[in-house]
CSV table of C-alpha atoms and ligand atoms in Angstrom, one decimal:
chain,number,residue,atom,x,y,z
F,78,UNK,CA,17.5,-3.6,-40.9
F,79,UNK,CA,18.7,-2.3,-37.6
F,80,UNK,CA,22.5,-2.3,-37.2
F,81,UNK,CA,23.9,-3.3,-33.8
F,82,UNK,CA,26.8,-2.8,-31.5
F,83,UNK,CA,28.0,-5.3,-28.8
F,84,UNK,CA,27.3,-4.6,-25.1
F,85,UNK,CA,30.2,-5.3,-22.7
F,86,UNK,CA,30.6,-8.9,-21.5
F,87,UNK,CA,28.5,-9.7,-18.5
F,88,UNK,CA,26.2,-6.7,-19.1
F,89,UNK,CA,23.0,-7.0,-17.1
F,90,UNK,CA,19.8,-6.9,-19.1
F,91,UNK,CA,16.7,-6.6,-17.1
F,92,UNK,CA,13.6,-4.9,-15.9
F,93,UNK,CA,12.7,-3.1,-12.6
F,94,UNK,CA,9.7,-2.9,-10.3
F,95,UNK,CA,8.9,-1.6,-6.8
F,96,UNK,CA,6.9,-3.3,-4.1
F,97,UNK,CA,4.1,-0.9,-3.6
F,98,UNK,CA,3.5,-0.5,-7.3
F,99,UNK,CA,3.0,-4.2,-8.0
F,100,UNK,CA,2.5,-6.3,-4.8
F,101,UNK,CA,-1.0,-5.2,-3.8
F,102,UNK,CA,-2.5,-4.6,-0.3
F,103,UNK,CA,0.5,-2.9,1.1
F,104,UNK,CA,-1.7,-1.7,3.9
F,105,UNK,CA,0.9,-0.9,6.5
F,106,UNK,CA,2.4,2.0,4.6
F,107,UNK,CA,1.8,5.8,4.9
F,108,UNK,CA,1.1,5.8,1.2
F,109,UNK,CA,-1.8,3.4,1.6
F,110,UNK,CA,-3.1,5.6,4.4
F,111,UNK,CA,-3.0,8.6,2.1
F,112,UNK,CA,-4.6,6.8,-0.8
F,113,UNK,CA,-7.6,5.8,1.4
F,114,UNK,CA,-8.0,8.9,3.5
F,115,UNK,CA,-11.3,10.8,3.2
F,116,UNK,CA,-10.8,13.7,0.8
F,117,UNK,CA,-7.5,12.4,-0.5
F,118,UNK,CA,-6.1,14.1,-3.6
F,119,UNK,CA,-4.7,10.8,-4.8
F,120,UNK,CA,-6.9,10.0,-7.8
F,121,UNK,CA,-6.8,6.2,-7.6
F,122,UNK,CA,-5.7,3.9,-4.8
F,123,UNK,CA,-3.3,1.0,-5.3
F,124,UNK,CA,-5.6,-1.8,-4.0
F,125,UNK,CA,-4.5,-5.2,-5.3
F,126,UNK,CA,-2.0,-3.7,-7.7
F,127,UNK,CA,-0.7,-6.5,-9.9
F,128,UNK,CA,-1.0,-9.1,-7.0
F,129,UNK,CA,2.7,-9.7,-7.6
F,130,UNK,CA,3.1,-10.5,-3.9
F,131,UNK,CA,1.5,-13.9,-4.9
F,132,UNK,CA,2.3,-14.0,-8.6
F,133,UNK,CA,6.1,-13.1,-8.5
F,134,UNK,CA,7.0,-16.6,-9.7
F,135,UNK,CA,5.1,-16.0,-13.0
F,136,UNK,CA,6.6,-12.5,-13.3
F,137,UNK,CA,10.2,-13.7,-12.9
F,138,UNK,CA,9.6,-16.7,-15.2
F,139,UNK,CA,8.2,-14.4,-18.0
F,140,UNK,CA,11.3,-12.1,-17.6
F,141,UNK,CA,13.7,-15.0,-17.8
F,142,UNK,CA,11.8,-16.7,-20.6
F,143,UNK,CA,12.1,-13.6,-22.7
F,144,UNK,CA,15.9,-13.7,-22.3
F,145,UNK,CA,16.5,-11.0,-19.7
F,146,UNK,CA,19.1,-11.7,-17.1
F,147,UNK,CA,18.4,-9.3,-14.2
F,148,UNK,CA,15.4,-8.4,-12.0
F,149,UNK,CA,15.3,-5.3,-9.8
F,150,UNK,CA,12.7,-5.4,-7.2
F,151,UNK,CA,12.2,-3.8,-3.8
F,152,UNK,CA,11.6,-5.0,-0.2
F,153,UNK,CA,8.7,-3.4,1.7
F,154,UNK,CA,10.0,-2.1,5.0
F,155,UNK,CA,6.4,-1.9,6.3
F,156,UNK,CA,6.0,-5.7,5.9
F,157,UNK,CA,9.4,-6.6,7.3
F,158,UNK,CA,9.2,-4.3,10.3
F,159,UNK,CA,5.4,-3.8,10.8
F,160,UNK,CA,5.9,-2.0,14.1
F,161,UNK,CA,9.1,-0.4,15.2
F,162,UNK,CA,11.5,-3.2,16.4
F,163,UNK,CA,9.1,-6.0,15.4
F,164,UNK,CA,10.6,-8.2,12.7
F,165,UNK,CA,8.4,-10.4,10.6
F,166,UNK,CA,10.4,-13.6,9.8
F,167,UNK,CA,7.5,-14.7,7.5
F,168,UNK,CA,7.9,-11.6,5.3
F,169,UNK,CA,11.7,-11.9,5.2
F,170,UNK,CA,11.2,-15.5,4.1
F,171,UNK,CA,8.8,-14.2,1.4
F,172,UNK,CA,11.5,-11.9,-0.1
F,173,UNK,CA,14.1,-14.7,0.3
F,174,UNK,CA,11.9,-16.9,-1.9
F,175,UNK,CA,11.9,-14.1,-4.5
F,176,UNK,CA,15.7,-14.1,-4.5
F,177,UNK,CA,15.7,-17.9,-4.8
F,178,UNK,CA,13.2,-17.8,-7.7
F,179,UNK,CA,15.5,-15.4,-9.5
F,180,UNK,CA,18.5,-17.6,-8.9
F,181,UNK,CA,16.6,-20.7,-10.1
F,182,UNK,CA,15.9,-18.9,-13.4
F,183,UNK,CA,19.5,-17.7,-13.8
F,184,UNK,CA,18.4,-14.2,-13.1
F,185,UNK,CA,20.6,-11.7,-11.2
F,186,UNK,CA,18.5,-10.2,-8.3
F,187,UNK,CA,19.1,-6.5,-7.8
F,188,UNK,CA,17.4,-5.6,-4.5
F,189,UNK,CA,16.2,-2.1,-3.5
F,190,UNK,CA,15.8,-1.8,0.3
F,191,UNK,CA,13.6,1.2,0.1
F,192,UNK,CA,11.4,2.5,-2.8
F,193,UNK,CA,9.4,5.5,-1.6
F,194,UNK,CA,7.1,3.8,0.9
F,195,UNK,CA,7.5,3.9,4.7
F,196,UNK,CA,5.9,1.9,7.5
F,197,UNK,CA,3.0,3.8,9.2
F,198,UNK,CA,5.0,4.0,12.5
F,199,UNK,CA,7.8,5.9,10.7
F,200,UNK,CA,5.4,8.5,9.4
F,201,UNK,CA,3.7,8.8,12.8
F,202,UNK,CA,7.0,9.3,14.6
F,203,UNK,CA,8.6,12.1,12.7
F,204,UNK,CA,9.7,10.5,9.4
F,205,UNK,CA,12.9,12.1,8.2
F,206,UNK,CA,12.5,14.8,10.9
F,207,UNK,CA,13.0,12.2,13.7
F,208,UNK,CA,16.5,12.3,15.3
F,209,UNK,CA,16.3,8.5,15.1
F,210,UNK,CA,15.8,8.4,11.3
F,211,UNK,CA,19.4,7.3,10.5
F,212,UNK,CA,19.5,4.7,13.3
F,213,UNK,CA,16.2,3.3,12.1
F,214,UNK,CA,17.3,3.0,8.5
F,215,UNK,CA,20.6,1.4,9.6
F,216,UNK,CA,18.7,-1.2,11.8
F,217,UNK,CA,16.4,-1.9,8.9
F,218,UNK,CA,19.4,-2.5,6.6
F,219,UNK,CA,20.8,-5.0,9.2
F,220,UNK,CA,17.5,-6.8,9.3
F,221,UNK,CA,17.2,-7.0,5.5
F,222,UNK,CA,20.9,-8.1,5.2
F,223,UNK,CA,20.0,-11.4,6.9
F,224,UNK,CA,18.4,-12.6,3.6
F,225,UNK,CA,20.8,-11.1,1.1
F,226,UNK,CA,23.8,-13.4,1.4
F,227,UNK,CA,24.1,-14.2,-2.3
F,228,UNK,CA,22.8,-10.9,-3.6
F,229,UNK,CA,25.6,-8.8,-5.1
F,230,UNK,CA,23.8,-5.6,-6.0
F,231,UNK,CA,21.9,-3.7,-3.4
F,232,UNK,CA,20.3,-0.3,-3.6
F,233,UNK,CA,19.8,1.5,-0.3
F,234,UNK,CA,17.2,4.0,-1.5
F,235,UNK,CA,15.3,4.7,-4.7
F,236,UNK,CA,15.4,8.3,-5.9
F,237,UNK,CA,16.0,10.1,-2.7
F,238,UNK,CA,15.8,13.3,-4.7
F,239,UNK,CA,12.2,12.6,-5.5
F,240,UNK,CA,11.4,11.3,-2.1
F,241,UNK,CA,12.4,14.6,-0.5
F,242,UNK,CA,9.5,16.3,-2.3
F,243,UNK,CA,7.2,13.7,-1.0
F,244,UNK,CA,8.4,13.9,2.6
F,245,UNK,CA,7.7,17.6,2.5
F,246,UNK,CA,4.3,17.0,0.8
F,247,UNK,CA,3.2,14.7,3.6
F,248,UNK,CA,4.0,17.2,6.3
F,249,UNK,CA,1.7,19.9,4.7
F,250,UNK,CA,-1.5,18.3,6.2
F,251,UNK,CA,-3.4,21.7,6.1
F,252,UNK,CA,-3.2,22.1,2.3
F,253,UNK,CA,-3.3,18.5,1.2
F,254,UNK,CA,-0.8,17.1,-1.3
F,255,UNK,CA,1.5,19.8,-2.5
F,256,UNK,CA,5.1,19.7,-3.6
F,257,UNK,CA,6.7,22.9,-2.3
F,258,UNK,CA,10.2,22.0,-3.5
F,259,UNK,CA,13.2,20.2,-2.1
F,260,UNK,CA,14.1,20.3,1.5
F,261,UNK,CA,17.9,20.5,2.3
F,262,UNK,CA,17.1,19.2,5.7
F,263,UNK,CA,15.5,16.0,4.4
F,264,UNK,CA,18.2,15.7,1.7
F,265,UNK,CA,20.9,15.6,4.4
F,266,UNK,CA,18.9,13.2,6.4
F,267,UNK,CA,18.6,10.8,3.5
F,268,UNK,CA,22.3,11.1,2.9
F,269,UNK,CA,23.2,10.3,6.5
F,270,UNK,CA,20.9,7.2,6.4
F,271,UNK,CA,22.4,6.2,3.1
F,272,UNK,CA,25.9,6.3,4.5
F,273,UNK,CA,24.9,4.3,7.5
F,274,UNK,CA,23.2,1.7,5.3
F,275,UNK,CA,26.2,1.6,3.0
F,276,UNK,CA,28.5,0.7,5.9
F,277,UNK,CA,26.2,-2.2,6.9
F,278,UNK,CA,26.0,-3.5,3.4
F,279,UNK,CA,29.8,-3.2,2.9
F,280,UNK,CA,30.4,-5.2,6.1
F,281,UNK,CA,28.2,-7.9,4.4
F,282,UNK,CA,30.3,-7.7,1.3
F,283,UNK,CA,27.7,-6.1,-1.0
F,284,UNK,CA,28.1,-3.8,-4.0
F,285,UNK,CA,25.9,-1.0,-2.8
F,286,UNK,CA,24.7,2.4,-3.9
F,287,UNK,CA,21.6,4.4,-4.4
F,288,UNK,CA,19.6,5.5,-7.4
F,289,UNK,CA,19.0,9.1,-8.5
F,290,UNK,CA,16.3,10.4,-10.8
F,291,UNK,CA,18.3,12.2,-13.4
F,292,UNK,CA,16.2,15.0,-14.8
F,293,UNK,CA,18.6,16.3,-17.5
F,294,UNK,CA,18.3,20.0,-16.6
F,295,UNK,CA,19.0,22.1,-19.6
F,296,UNK,CA,19.1,25.9,-19.8
F,297,UNK,CA,17.5,28.5,-22.0
F,298,UNK,CA,20.6,30.3,-23.2
F,299,UNK,CA,21.7,32.9,-20.6
F,300,UNK,CA,20.0,31.0,-17.7
F,301,UNK,CA,22.8,28.5,-16.9
F,302,UNK,CA,23.5,29.9,-13.4
F,303,UNK,CA,19.8,29.6,-12.5
F,304,UNK,CA,19.7,26.1,-14.0
F,305,UNK,CA,22.7,25.1,-11.8
F,306,UNK,CA,21.0,26.5,-8.7
F,307,UNK,CA,17.7,24.8,-9.5
F,308,UNK,CA,19.5,21.6,-10.1
F,309,UNK,CA,21.6,21.4,-6.9
F,310,UNK,CA,19.1,20.3,-4.3
F,311,UNK,CA,17.0,18.5,-6.8
F,312,UNK,CA,19.8,16.3,-8.2
F,313,UNK,CA,23.5,17.2,-7.8
F,314,UNK,CA,23.6,17.0,-4.0
F,315,UNK,CA,22.5,13.4,-4.4
F,316,UNK,CA,25.0,12.6,-7.2
F,317,UNK,CA,27.8,14.0,-5.0
F,318,UNK,CA,27.0,11.7,-2.2
F,319,UNK,CA,27.6,8.7,-4.4
F,320,UNK,CA,31.3,9.5,-5.1
F,321,UNK,CA,32.6,6.8,-2.8
F,322,UNK,CA,29.8,4.3,-3.4
F,323,UNK,CA,30.3,1.0,-5.3
F,324,UNK,CA,28.0,2.1,-8.1
F,325,UNK,CA,25.2,4.5,-8.8
F,326,UNK,CA,21.8,3.8,-10.3
F,327,UNK,CA,20.9,6.2,-13.1
F,328,UNK,CA,17.2,6.7,-13.8
F,329,UNK,CA,16.2,8.7,-16.8
F,330,UNK,CA,13.0,9.4,-18.7
F,331,UNK,CA,13.0,13.1,-19.8
F,332,UNK,CA,14.6,16.5,-19.6
F,333,UNK,CA,13.6,19.7,-17.9
F,334,UNK,CA,14.4,23.1,-19.4
F,335,UNK,CA,15.1,25.9,-17.0
F,336,UNK,CA,14.5,29.5,-18.0
F,337,UNK,CA,12.5,32.7,-17.0
F,338,UNK,CA,9.1,32.4,-15.2
F,339,UNK,CA,6.6,34.9,-13.9
F,340,UNK,CA,6.6,33.8,-10.3
F,341,UNK,CA,8.5,35.3,-7.4
F,342,UNK,CA,11.6,33.2,-8.0
F,343,UNK,CA,11.8,34.4,-11.6
F,344,UNK,CA,13.0,31.1,-13.1
F,345,UNK,CA,12.0,27.5,-13.3
F,346,UNK,CA,10.9,24.7,-15.7
F,347,UNK,CA,9.6,25.9,-19.1
F,348,UNK,CA,6.4,24.5,-20.6
F,349,UNK,CA,6.9,22.1,-23.4
F,350,UNK,CA,6.0,23.5,-26.8
F,351,UNK,CA,2.6,22.4,-28.1
F,352,UNK,CA,4.4,20.5,-30.9
F,353,UNK,CA,6.3,18.2,-28.5
F,354,UNK,CA,5.2,14.6,-28.5
F,355,UNK,CA,3.9,13.7,-25.0
F,356,UNK,CA,3.7,10.3,-23.2
F,357,UNK,CA,0.9,9.2,-20.9
F,358,UNK,CA,2.6,10.9,-18.0
F,359,UNK,CA,2.5,14.1,-20.0
F,360,UNK,CA,6.3,14.0,-20.3
F,361,UNK,CA,8.1,15.0,-23.5
F,362,UNK,CA,9.2,12.1,-25.7
F,363,UNK,CA,13.0,12.4,-25.4
F,364,UNK,CA,14.9,9.1,-25.5
F,365,UNK,CA,18.3,10.7,-25.7
F,366,UNK,CA,17.8,11.9,-22.1
F,367,UNK,CA,19.6,8.7,-21.1
F,368,UNK,CA,22.9,9.7,-22.7
F,369,UNK,CA,22.8,13.1,-21.1
F,370,UNK,CA,22.0,11.6,-17.8
F,371,UNK,CA,24.9,9.2,-17.9
F,372,UNK,CA,27.4,11.9,-18.8
F,373,UNK,CA,26.1,14.3,-16.2
F,374,UNK,CA,26.2,11.6,-13.6
F,375,UNK,CA,29.8,10.9,-14.4
F,376,UNK,CA,30.7,14.5,-14.2
F,377,UNK,CA,29.3,14.9,-10.7
F,378,UNK,CA,29.6,11.5,-9.2
F,379,UNK,CA,33.0,10.7,-10.7
F,380,UNK,CA,34.2,7.5,-12.4
F,381,UNK,CA,32.2,5.0,-10.5
F,382,UNK,CA,30.3,2.1,-12.1
F,383,UNK,CA,26.8,2.9,-13.2
F,384,UNK,CA,23.7,0.8,-13.8
F,385,UNK,CA,20.7,2.2,-15.6
F,386,UNK,CA,18.3,1.1,-12.9
F,387,UNK,CA,15.3,2.7,-14.7
F,388,UNK,CA,14.4,4.0,-18.1
F,389,UNK,CA,11.2,3.7,-20.0
F,390,UNK,CA,8.0,5.3,-21.3
F,391,UNK,CA,4.4,5.4,-20.4
F,392,UNK,CA,2.5,4.6,-23.5
F,393,UNK,CA,-0.4,2.5,-24.8
F,394,UNK,CA,1.5,2.2,-28.1
F,395,UNK,CA,4.0,-0.6,-27.7
F,396,UNK,CA,5.9,0.0,-31.0
F,397,UNK,CA,6.5,3.5,-29.6
F,398,UNK,CA,8.0,2.0,-26.5
F,399,UNK,CA,10.4,0.0,-28.7
F,400,UNK,CA,11.2,3.2,-30.6
F,401,UNK,CA,11.9,5.1,-27.4
F,402,UNK,CA,14.0,2.3,-26.0
F,403,UNK,CA,15.9,2.0,-29.2
F,404,UNK,CA,16.9,5.7,-28.9
F,405,UNK,CA,17.8,5.3,-25.3
F,406,UNK,CA,19.9,2.3,-25.9
F,407,UNK,CA,21.7,4.0,-28.7
F,408,UNK,CA,22.5,6.9,-26.4
F,409,UNK,CA,23.7,4.3,-23.8
F,410,UNK,CA,25.9,2.6,-26.4
F,411,UNK,CA,27.5,6.0,-27.3
F,412,UNK,CA,28.2,6.7,-23.6
F,413,UNK,CA,29.9,3.3,-23.2
F,414,UNK,CA,31.9,4.0,-26.4
F,415,UNK,CA,33.0,7.2,-24.8
F,416,UNK,CA,34.4,5.4,-21.8
F,417,UNK,CA,31.5,5.5,-19.3
F,418,UNK,CA,31.4,2.4,-17.2
F,419,UNK,CA,27.8,1.2,-17.4
F,420,UNK,CA,27.2,-2.4,-16.1
F,421,UNK,CA,23.5,-2.9,-17.0
F,422,UNK,CA,20.2,-1.6,-18.3
F,423,UNK,CA,17.0,-2.3,-16.3
F,424,UNK,CA,13.9,-1.2,-18.1
F,425,UNK,CA,11.1,0.5,-16.2
F,426,UNK,CA,9.0,-1.4,-15.9
F,427,UNK,CA,8.4,-5.2,-16.1
F,428,UNK,CA,4.7,-4.8,-15.5
F,429,UNK,CA,2.0,-2.2,-16.1
F,430,UNK,CA,1.8,-1.0,-12.5
F,431,UNK,CA,0.5,1.5,-10.0
F,432,UNK,CA,2.1,4.9,-11.0
F,433,UNK,CA,1.7,6.5,-7.6
F,434,UNK,CA,-2.0,7.6,-8.0
F,435,UNK,CA,-3.1,6.0,-11.2
F,436,UNK,CA,-3.0,2.9,-13.3
F,437,UNK,CA,-3.3,4.9,-16.5
F,438,UNK,CA,0.3,5.5,-17.4
F,439,UNK,CA,1.4,2.1,-18.6
F,440,UNK,CA,5.2,1.6,-18.4
F,441,UNK,CA,5.2,-2.2,-18.6
F,442,UNK,CA,6.8,-4.7,-20.9
F,443,UNK,CA,3.9,-6.9,-19.7
F,444,UNK,CA,0.2,-5.9,-19.5
F,445,UNK,CA,-1.8,-6.9,-16.5
F,446,UNK,CA,-5.5,-7.4,-16.5
F,447,UNK,CA,-6.9,-5.3,-13.7
F,448,UNK,CA,-9.7,-7.8,-12.9
F,449,UNK,CA,-8.0,-11.2,-13.3
F,450,UNK,CA,-4.3,-10.2,-13.0
F,451,UNK,CA,-3.6,-12.2,-16.1
F,452,UNK,CA,-0.3,-11.2,-17.6
F,453,UNK,CA,0.1,-10.5,-21.4
F,454,UNK,CA,3.7,-9.9,-22.5
F,455,UNK,CA,3.9,-7.1,-25.1
F,456,UNK,CA,6.1,-7.3,-28.2
F,457,UNK,CA,8.6,-5.0,-26.4
F,458,UNK,CA,9.4,-7.7,-23.9
F,459,UNK,CA,10.5,-10.1,-26.6
F,460,UNK,CA,12.3,-7.4,-28.4
F,461,UNK,CA,14.4,-6.4,-25.4
F,462,UNK,CA,14.9,-10.1,-24.5
F,463,UNK,CA,16.3,-10.7,-27.9
F,464,UNK,CA,18.8,-7.9,-27.6
F,465,UNK,CA,19.8,-9.4,-24.2
F,466,UNK,CA,20.3,-12.9,-25.7
F,467,UNK,CA,22.5,-11.4,-28.4
F,468,UNK,CA,24.1,-8.9,-25.9
F,469,UNK,CA,23.8,-6.1,-28.4
F,470,UNK,CA,22.5,-2.5,-28.5
F,471,UNK,CA,20.6,-1.2,-31.5
F,472,UNK,CA,23.0,1.3,-33.2
F,473,UNK,CA,20.6,3.4,-35.3
F,474,UNK,CA,18.0,4.6,-32.9
F,475,UNK,CA,16.2,7.7,-34.1
F,476,UNK,CA,16.5,10.9,-32.1
F,477,UNK,CA,13.8,13.3,-31.2
F,478,UNK,CA,14.2,16.9,-32.6
F,479,UNK,CA,15.9,19.4,-30.3
F,480,UNK,CA,14.0,22.2,-28.6
F,481,UNK,CA,14.8,25.4,-30.5
F,482,UNK,CA,17.0,27.5,-28.2
F,483,UNK,CA,17.5,24.9,-25.5
F,484,UNK,CA,21.1,24.0,-24.7
F,485,UNK,CA,22.3,20.7,-23.1
F,486,UNK,CA,24.2,22.8,-20.6
F,487,UNK,CA,25.7,20.3,-18.3
F,488,UNK,CA,25.2,17.2,-20.4
T,797,LIG,O1,7.1,4.7,-11.2
T,797,LIG,C1,8.2,5.5,-11.0
T,797,LIG,C2,9.2,4.8,-10.0
T,797,LIG,O2,8.5,4.4,-8.8
T,797,LIG,C3,10.3,5.7,-9.7
T,797,LIG,N1,10.9,6.3,-10.9
T,797,LIG,C4,10.1,6.8,-11.9
T,797,LIG,C5,8.9,5.8,-12.3
T,797,LIG,C6,8.0,6.5,-13.3
T,797,LIG,O3,7.4,7.6,-12.9
């Protein structure tokens, strides 16, 4: 019998998605262009995705019916502003209907303004390298704010620390998709756009912030300085920017061990040992990452409220998903017990969706038939919903074995 511990009153229990990964036919984005370009290195295109653009009422009803109380979803900038300065009222009305549907089910909508995808015109005209990037994002925030009156929680940008790799990747047209590492220029550009967006959202009375992919960088003993260096532009810069925000979204899946390598730099991520359990994304099974992520975020971002805006596992084995999430929630409960102010837990993801190049890594609490789009809730949805209804965390989650020799340096 699993023992439990209470979650704070009003704790948000939910699941998260992103437009491009579930809506389908998001044709006006640069990502769609890349997916369908001749010779693309993207293995599988998004196509109809989960057709959630039309089926969101069913998705929200399933989430609410299970007992969850919050739904994080994103707006698609490319639909709302299909050409620069052209605003689609019909698309704004679509997203407004999604918010209303959440409200009618008693579900708290948590809205992400930007989750990785850009309109084609943005990519054509310089992307983050355009001197107009901040003004464009600020204007988009103003446009989006017109439908957000009763939305309390707004995320300006999802994982800017991952997006900066993608921005650089798109620019390298000669060599195809390639992730040469983080760009301080793009990092600063995202930070400026975030600040401008925050000002708009605060004028509209929102709780606003951004979400950061927390990678739980750990060091092989003796490689702590290199770990810190590796980590700065990949994560800590972005955590620092959140110090004055209303909250920060913590997104955690795994850890990365930094140590010696044979390349010119001489240090970097270490391969996982052959014995490590891997998920369908090839990542190490490491549920306690979430506890390290929350502690590291507090250390760098300060004592601001946090929401776990993503956490989950790509697996075809649903009991394993429950096992992973049990471990993650146990780590979350411990962090709260240690005084970290966490306001909610949003599982990634509500649906099996498009994982940026493939449908194979299934992160969902709900399976989606790729032909008919029929939804089939997995036992994990009911399990998480039951914790939500009782507002409790499992207290005896199992932990994965530690890597020999790796030290949780900053966590
Ligand atoms: O699917 C992604 C999501 O878009 C951003 N965070 C990580 C998830 C899993 O890779």
